[in-house]
Amino acid sequence: MSAPTSARPAPALVSGLRMTLLHTRFQVLENLRVPVAIVGSAAFPALTMLVFIVPQAAVAQDAAAATSAVAQLCVFSAMSVSLFTHGAGIAEERALPWDTHLRTLPVPSGPRFLARVLTGAFFCVLGVVPLLVLAALLTEATTTPARFLAGVAALVLAGVPLLALGLAIGYSLPSKAALAVAQVLLLPLAFAGGLFLPPEVMPGWLRAISTLTPTRAGRDLVVGAATGGDVPGTALPVLVGWTVVLAALAVLAQRRDEGRRFR
């Protein structure tokens, strides 16, 4: 006996899911075909650890301090991938004939946009692998399996507003402008968010500003999850607020870009 029609998935939903997974697969493979871009985004956080963390015995040889430092740099790696691989990268792809061809096909743009989000999440997690390897080999950073999984989940949540920022840049600006904006935003957001230096060493005025940035909120969430420490009460509301605002900007930028192409 066949199942009732109401129990079957809607054909449009199944088709949209298939298209999203297909575009995700294509985008992941397309990025992997240019490994220098992925290596570059992952190398900067790894080099930062080698230069600023490993030589400091007081940090590298202290389990709690080393674990916090690694968690901070994981957020920095996610931001680097979001701004460059999926911010400047999307802007470059929009200028290619292939992207124009995809827009002429009789399919909605939603699956491609969702595929960007999934691809970004994949590469954000992939980008922290060098950091974890260096941390295991050269520092006393340690965590439990449960805290490690919690840290990965927190990193994905922390990366969502950063990925949305990259998408907004990629869909709003031409490639050269997008690259420049990504470069301008990277270091200020990293320093203000406490990704290079602990927030405790910041002056009071900078610490107050820091708590309102998405990088600081993501940093506090990931460090708390990885170390089992307390997470400030401002972290989650700030992260959710930035996620809503930047996601709305990304969707608006994508829709405006689609509209401009067909005028």
mmCIF file of N, CA, C and O in Angstrom, residues 212-253:
data_model
loop_
_atom_site.group_PDB
_atom_site.id
_atom_site.type_symbol
_atom_site.label_atom_id
_atom_site.label_comp_id
_atom_site.label_asym_id
_atom_site.label_seq_id
_atom_site.Cartn_x
_atom_site.Cartn_y
_atom_site.Cartn_z
ATOM 1 N N LEU A 212 31.243 43.931 21.874
ATOM 2 C CA LEU A 212 30.159 44.129 20.906
ATOM 3 C C LEU A 212 30.507 43.617 19.516
ATOM 4 O O LEU A 212 29.688 43.730 18.603
ATOM 5 N N THR A 213 31.688 43.050 19.340
ATOM 6 C CA THR A 213 32.096 42.568 18.017
ATOM 7 C C THR A 213 31.750 41.088 17.858
ATOM 8 O O THR A 213 31.744 40.330 18.837
ATOM 9 N N PRO A 214 31.483 40.641 16.627
ATOM 10 C CA PRO A 214 31.181 39.219 16.422
ATOM 11 C C PRO A 214 32.376 38.326 16.686
ATOM 12 O O PRO A 214 32.207 37.171 17.081
ATOM 13 N N THR A 215 33.582 38.851 16.468
ATOM 14 C CA THR A 215 34.774 38.039 16.712
ATOM 15 C C THR A 215 34.976 37.786 18.206
ATOM 16 O O THR A 215 35.360 36.682 18.600
ATOM 17 N N ARG A 216 34.723 38.783 19.033
ATOM 18 C CA ARG A 216 34.862 38.589 20.486
ATOM 19 C C ARG A 216 33.795 37.620 20.998
ATOM 20 O O ARG A 216 34.073 36.727 21.805
ATOM 21 N N ALA A 217 32.569 37.783 20.518
ATOM 22 C CA ALA A 217 31.502 36.872 20.944
ATOM 23 C C ALA A 217 31.821 35.447 20.518
ATOM 24 O O ALA A 217 31.656 34.497 21.300
ATOM 25 N N GLY A 218 32.294 35.266 19.277
ATOM 26 C CA GLY A 218 32.671 33.934 18.816
ATOM 27 C C GLY A 218 33.845 33.386 19.585
ATOM 28 O O GLY A 218 33.870 32.197 19.940
ATOM 29 N N ARG A 219 34.811 34.235 19.861
ATOM 30 C CA ARG A 219 35.990 33.810 20.634
ATOM 31 C C ARG A 219 35.586 33.320 22.021
ATOM 32 O O ARG A 219 36.031 32.249 22.475
ATOM 33 N N ASP A 220 34.749 34.079 22.710
ATOM 34 C CA ASP A 220 34.335 33.682 24.064
ATOM 35 C C ASP A 220 33.567 32.369 24.044
ATOM 36 O O ASP A 220 33.739 31.528 24.938
ATOM 37 N N LEU A 221 32.725 32.186 23.027
ATOM 38 C CA LEU A 221 31.936 30.958 22.945
ATOM 39 C C LEU A 221 32.828 29.748 22.683
ATOM 40 O O LEU A 221 32.680 28.701 23.331
ATOM 41 N N VAL A 222 33.779 29.876 21.760
ATOM 42 C CA VAL A 222 34.649 28.745 21.414
ATOM 43 C C VAL A 222 35.614 28.436 22.556
ATOM 44 O O VAL A 222 35.821 27.258 22.897
ATOM 45 N N VAL A 223 36.200 29.451 23.157
ATOM 46 C CA VAL A 223 37.117 29.221 24.273
ATOM 47 C C VAL A 223 36.387 28.569 25.436
ATOM 48 O O VAL A 223 36.892 27.613 26.053
ATOM 49 N N GLY A 224 35.190 29.053 25.746
ATOM 50 C CA GLY A 224 34.427 28.455 26.834
ATOM 51 C C GLY A 224 34.087 27.003 26.570
ATOM 52 O O GLY A 224 34.164 26.158 27.457
ATOM 53 N N ALA A 225 33.699 26.691 25.325
ATOM 54 C CA ALA A 225 33.343 25.313 24.982
ATOM 55 C C ALA A 225 34.555 24.397 25.021
ATOM 56 O O ALA A 225 34.478 23.262 25.507
ATOM 57 N N ALA A 226 35.707 24.873 24.529
ATOM 58 C CA ALA A 226 36.904 24.025 24.449
ATOM 59 C C ALA A 226 37.561 23.809 25.800
ATOM 60 O O ALA A 226 38.143 22.750 26.045
ATOM 61 N N THR A 227 37.483 24.805 26.683
ATOM 62 C CA THR A 227 38.154 24.704 27.981
ATOM 63 C C THR A 227 37.215 24.317 29.120
ATOM 64 O O THR A 227 37.674 23.976 30.204
ATOM 65 N N GLY A 228 35.917 24.405 28.865
ATOM 66 C CA GLY A 228 34.969 24.150 29.938
ATOM 67 C C GLY A 228 34.785 25.328 30.861
ATOM 68 O O GLY A 228 34.167 25.201 31.924
ATOM 69 N N GLY A 229 35.309 26.495 30.471
ATOM 70 C CA GLY A 229 35.188 27.690 31.298
ATOM 71 C C GLY A 229 33.856 28.389 31.110
ATOM 72 O O GLY A 229 33.014 27.986 30.298
ATOM 73 N N ASP A 230 33.672 29.440 31.866
ATOM 74 C CA ASP A 230 32.437 30.216 31.788
ATOM 75 C C ASP A 230 32.409 31.043 30.511
ATOM 76 O O ASP A 230 33.440 31.547 30.045
ATOM 77 N N VAL A 231 31.239 31.190 29.943
ATOM 78 C CA VAL A 231 31.031 32.025 28.761
ATOM 79 C C VAL A 231 30.314 33.291 29.204
ATOM 80 O O VAL A 231 29.267 33.206 29.863
ATOM 81 N N PRO A 232 30.854 34.468 28.900
ATOM 82 C CA PRO A 232 30.178 35.713 29.306
ATOM 83 C C PRO A 232 28.740 35.763 28.796
ATOM 84 O O PRO A 232 28.429 35.274 27.705
ATOM 85 N N GLY A 233 27.888 36.368 29.589
ATOM 86 C CA GLY A 233 26.476 36.430 29.221
ATOM 87 C C GLY A 233 26.203 37.230 27.964
ATOM 88 O O GLY A 233 25.153 37.057 27.338
ATOM 89 N N THR A 234 27.149 38.108 27.578
ATOM 90 C CA THR A 234 26.947 38.923 26.375
ATOM 91 C C THR A 234 27.259 38.151 25.092
ATOM 92 O O THR A 234 26.842 38.581 24.002
ATOM 93 N N ALA A 235 27.991 37.048 25.192
ATOM 94 C CA ALA A 235 28.515 36.383 23.994
ATOM 95 C C ALA A 235 27.395 35.911 23.060
ATOM 96 O O ALA A 235 27.389 36.241 21.864
ATOM 97 N N LEU A 236 26.461 35.149 23.578
ATOM 98 C CA LEU A 236 25.424 34.573 22.719
ATOM 99 C C LEU A 236 24.498 35.635 22.141
ATOM 100 O O LEU A 236 24.205 35.602 20.937
ATOM 101 N N PRO A 237 23.985 36.593 22.937
ATOM 102 C CA PRO A 237 23.131 37.631 22.332
ATOM 103 C C PRO A 237 23.847 38.433 21.250
ATOM 104 O O PRO A 237 23.251 38.737 20.211
ATOM 105 N N VAL A 238 25.113 38.778 21.492
ATOM 106 C CA VAL A 238 25.865 39.532 20.486
ATOM 107 C C VAL A 238 26.050 38.697 19.227
ATOM 108 O O VAL A 238 25.894 39.192 18.102
ATOM 109 N N LEU A 239 26.366 37.426 19.405
ATOM 110 C CA LEU A 239 26.574 36.547 18.248
ATOM 111 C C LEU A 239 25.277 36.384 17.451
ATOM 112 O O LEU A 239 25.297 36.448 16.211
ATOM 113 N N VAL A 240 24.164 36.189 18.141
ATOM 114 C CA VAL A 240 22.870 36.052 17.456
ATOM 115 C C VAL A 240 22.511 37.353 16.740
ATOM 116 O O VAL A 240 22.036 37.337 15.591
ATOM 117 N N GLY A 241 22.729 38.479 17.401
ATOM 118 C CA GLY A 241 22.407 39.764 16.788
ATOM 119 C C GLY A 241 23.188 40.004 15.505
ATOM 120 O O GLY A 241 22.618 40.399 14.479
ATOM 121 N N TRP A 242 24.493 39.759 15.549
ATOM 122 C CA TRP A 242 25.314 39.930 14.353
ATOM 123 C C TRP A 242 24.934 38.920 13.271
ATOM 124 O O TRP A 242 24.980 39.233 12.076
ATOM 125 N N THR A 243 24.567 37.725 13.675
ATOM 126 C CA THR A 243 24.155 36.713 12.702
ATOM 127 C C THR A 243 22.924 37.174 11.937
ATOM 128 O O THR A 243 22.859 37.067 10.705
ATOM 129 N N VAL A 244 21.942 37.698 12.656
ATOM 130 C CA VAL A 244 20.702 38.170 12.016
ATOM 131 C C VAL A 244 21.000 39.334 11.076
ATOM 132 O O VAL A 244 20.550 39.355 9.917
ATOM 133 N N VAL A 245 21.772 40.315 11.553
ATOM 134 C CA VAL A 245 22.052 41.505 10.743
ATOM 135 C C VAL A 245 22.861 41.154 9.504
ATOM 136 O O VAL A 245 22.524 41.540 8.377
ATOM 137 N N LEU A 246 23.955 40.397 9.685
ATOM 138 C CA LEU A 246 24.832 40.091 8.554
ATOM 139 C C LEU A 246 24.193 39.104 7.591
ATOM 140 O O LEU A 246 24.410 39.189 6.373
ATOM 141 N N ALA A 247 23.393 38.169 8.112
ATOM 142 C CA ALA A 247 22.687 37.255 7.217
ATOM 143 C C ALA A 247 21.672 38.013 6.363
ATOM 144 O O ALA A 247 21.522 37.735 5.164
ATOM 145 N N ALA A 248 20.989 38.980 6.962
ATOM 146 C CA ALA A 248 20.039 39.794 6.196
ATOM 147 C C ALA A 248 20.768 40.595 5.119
ATOM 148 O O ALA A 248 20.295 40.703 3.979
ATOM 149 N N LEU A 249 21.928 41.149 5.458
ATOM 150 C CA LEU A 249 22.715 41.887 4.468
ATOM 151 C C LEU A 249 23.182 40.968 3.342
ATOM 152 O O LEU A 249 23.180 41.369 2.169
ATOM 153 N N ALA A 250 23.583 39.748 3.689
ATOM 154 C CA ALA A 250 24.040 38.807 2.661
ATOM 155 C C ALA A 250 22.915 38.438 1.711
ATOM 156 O O ALA A 250 23.095 38.413 0.490
ATOM 157 N N VAL A 251 21.725 38.150 2.258
ATOM 158 C CA VAL A 251 20.575 37.799 1.412
ATOM 159 C C VAL A 251 20.183 38.985 0.549
ATOM 160 O O VAL A 251 19.900 38.834 -0.656
ATOM 161 N N LEU A 252 20.167 40.177 1.127
ATOM 162 C CA LEU A 252 19.810 41.372 0.361
ATOM 163 C C LEU A 252 20.821 41.620 -0.759
ATOM 164 O O LEU A 252 20.442 41.941 -1.891
ATOM 165 N N ALA A 253 22.109 41.458 -0.454
ATOM 166 C CA ALA A 253 23.146 41.657 -1.472
ATOM 167 C C ALA A 253 23.004 40.641 -2.598
ATOM 168 O O ALA A 253 23.159 40.976 -3.777
#
